[in-house]
Short mmCIF file of C-alpha atoms in Angstrom, two decimals:
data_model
loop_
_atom_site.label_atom_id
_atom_site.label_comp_id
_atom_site.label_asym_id
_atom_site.label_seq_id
_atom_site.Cartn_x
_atom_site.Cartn_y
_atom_site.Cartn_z
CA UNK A 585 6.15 -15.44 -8.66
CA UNK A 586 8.11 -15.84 -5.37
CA UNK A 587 9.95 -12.29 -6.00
CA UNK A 588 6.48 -11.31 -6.13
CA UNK A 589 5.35 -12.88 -2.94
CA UNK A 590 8.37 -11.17 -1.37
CA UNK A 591 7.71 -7.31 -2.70
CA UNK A 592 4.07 -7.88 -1.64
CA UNK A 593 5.02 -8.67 1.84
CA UNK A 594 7.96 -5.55 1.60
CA UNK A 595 4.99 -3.65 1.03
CA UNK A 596 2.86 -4.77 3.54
CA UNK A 597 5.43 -4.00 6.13
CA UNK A 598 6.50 -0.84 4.97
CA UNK A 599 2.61 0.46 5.35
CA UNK A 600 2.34 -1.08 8.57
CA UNK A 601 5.76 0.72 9.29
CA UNK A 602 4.14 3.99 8.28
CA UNK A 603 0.87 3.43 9.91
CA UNK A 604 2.64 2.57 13.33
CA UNK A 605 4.12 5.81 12.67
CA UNK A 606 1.21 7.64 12.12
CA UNK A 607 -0.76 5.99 15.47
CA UNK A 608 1.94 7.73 17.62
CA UNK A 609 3.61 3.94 18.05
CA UNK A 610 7.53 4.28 18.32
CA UNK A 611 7.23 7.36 19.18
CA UNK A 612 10.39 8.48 20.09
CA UNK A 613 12.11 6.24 17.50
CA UNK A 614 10.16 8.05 14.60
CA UNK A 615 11.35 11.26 15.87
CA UNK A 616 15.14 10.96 15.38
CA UNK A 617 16.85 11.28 12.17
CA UNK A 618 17.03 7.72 11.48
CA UNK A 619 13.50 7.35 12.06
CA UNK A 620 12.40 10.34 9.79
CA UNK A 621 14.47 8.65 6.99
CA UNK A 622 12.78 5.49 7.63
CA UNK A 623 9.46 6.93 7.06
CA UNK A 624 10.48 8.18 3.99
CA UNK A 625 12.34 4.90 3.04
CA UNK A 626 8.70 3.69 4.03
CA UNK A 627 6.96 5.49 1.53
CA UNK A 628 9.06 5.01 -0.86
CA UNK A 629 8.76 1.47 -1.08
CA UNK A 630 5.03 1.36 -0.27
CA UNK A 631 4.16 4.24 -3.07
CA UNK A 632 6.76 2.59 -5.16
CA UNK A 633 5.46 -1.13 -5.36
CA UNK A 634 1.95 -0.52 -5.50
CA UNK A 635 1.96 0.25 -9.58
CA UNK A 636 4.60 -2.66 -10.09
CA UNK A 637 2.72 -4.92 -7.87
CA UNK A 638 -1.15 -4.29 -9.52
CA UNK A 639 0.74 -3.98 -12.91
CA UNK A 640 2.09 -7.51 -12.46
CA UNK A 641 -1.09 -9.20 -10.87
CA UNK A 642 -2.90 -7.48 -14.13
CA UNK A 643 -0.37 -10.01 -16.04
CA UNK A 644 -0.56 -12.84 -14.02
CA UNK A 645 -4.40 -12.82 -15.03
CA UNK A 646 -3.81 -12.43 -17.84
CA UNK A 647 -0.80 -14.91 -18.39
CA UNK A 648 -2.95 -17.85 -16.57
CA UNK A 649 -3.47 -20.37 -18.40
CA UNK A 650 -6.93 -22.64 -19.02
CA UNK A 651 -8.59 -18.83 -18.08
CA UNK A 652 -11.70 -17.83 -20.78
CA UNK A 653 -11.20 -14.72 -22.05
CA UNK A 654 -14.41 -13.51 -20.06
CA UNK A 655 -12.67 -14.90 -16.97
CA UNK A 656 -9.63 -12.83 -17.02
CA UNK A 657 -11.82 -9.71 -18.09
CA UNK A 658 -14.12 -10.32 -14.75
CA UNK A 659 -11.12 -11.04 -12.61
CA UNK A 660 -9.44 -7.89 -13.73
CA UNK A 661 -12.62 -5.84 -13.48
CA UNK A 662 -12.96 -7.18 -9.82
CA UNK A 663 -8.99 -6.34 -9.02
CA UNK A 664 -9.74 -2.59 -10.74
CA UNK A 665 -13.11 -2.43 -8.59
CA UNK A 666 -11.07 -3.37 -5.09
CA UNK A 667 -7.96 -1.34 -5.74
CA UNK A 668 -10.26 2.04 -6.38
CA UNK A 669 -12.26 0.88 -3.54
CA UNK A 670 -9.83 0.70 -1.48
CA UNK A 671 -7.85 3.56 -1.74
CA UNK A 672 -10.70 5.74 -2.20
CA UNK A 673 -12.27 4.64 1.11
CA UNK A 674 -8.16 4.90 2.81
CA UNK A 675 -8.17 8.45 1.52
CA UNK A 676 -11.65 9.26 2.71
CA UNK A 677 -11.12 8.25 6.48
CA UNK A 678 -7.36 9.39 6.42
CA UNK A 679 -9.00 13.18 5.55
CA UNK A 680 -11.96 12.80 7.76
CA UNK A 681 -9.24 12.30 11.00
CA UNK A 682 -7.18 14.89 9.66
CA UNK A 683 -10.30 16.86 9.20
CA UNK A 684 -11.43 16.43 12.72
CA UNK A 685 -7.67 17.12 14.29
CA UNK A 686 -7.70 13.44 15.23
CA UNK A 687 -4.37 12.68 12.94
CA UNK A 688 -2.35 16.10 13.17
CA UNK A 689 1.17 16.88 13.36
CA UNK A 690 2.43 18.39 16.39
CA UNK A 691 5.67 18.70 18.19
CA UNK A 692 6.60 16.02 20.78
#
């Protein structure tokens, strides 16, 4: 479970990465080469971790021990409910600021 203490926090950062990234922060960093390839690295990772990280908390719950069977089902009914929740609401604000020209890409 450490390991996965540490990929969940690789992720973390990488997004954060990203969304500095994406807020105009660094600017002049993200622009080089190295920092184009560290976006990508960025993605990567974050895209990357997400199904091994919710596959693996899916098997923790169910793995725990002195759960009830209708314990594990509601706790991974809640993690299903967040997880669409949240990236459905991520994707629906990222589109409505790309939408409006807040979030655009443009030369610096």
């Amino acid at each position: 479970r450490r390991v996965f203490g540490v990929l969940a926090a690789v992720q973390v950062l990488s997004a954060m990465a990203m969304l500095s990234a994406c807020l105009g922060l660094f600017r002049g960093a993200w622009t080089t080469v190295e920092g184009q390839m560290m976006y990508i690295t960025c993605y990567a990772l974050t895209g990357g971790l997400e199904g091994y990280l919710l596959t693996m908390s899916y098997r923790y719950i169910g793995d725990m021990p002195g759960l009830s069977e209708s314990l594990r089902h509601s706790a991974s009914t809640l993690l299903s409910l967040i997880n669409v929740i949240g990236v459905d609401a991520a994707a629906l604000v990222t589109g409505a600021l790309v939408n409006d020209r807040v979030i655009r890409c443009t030369s610096p």
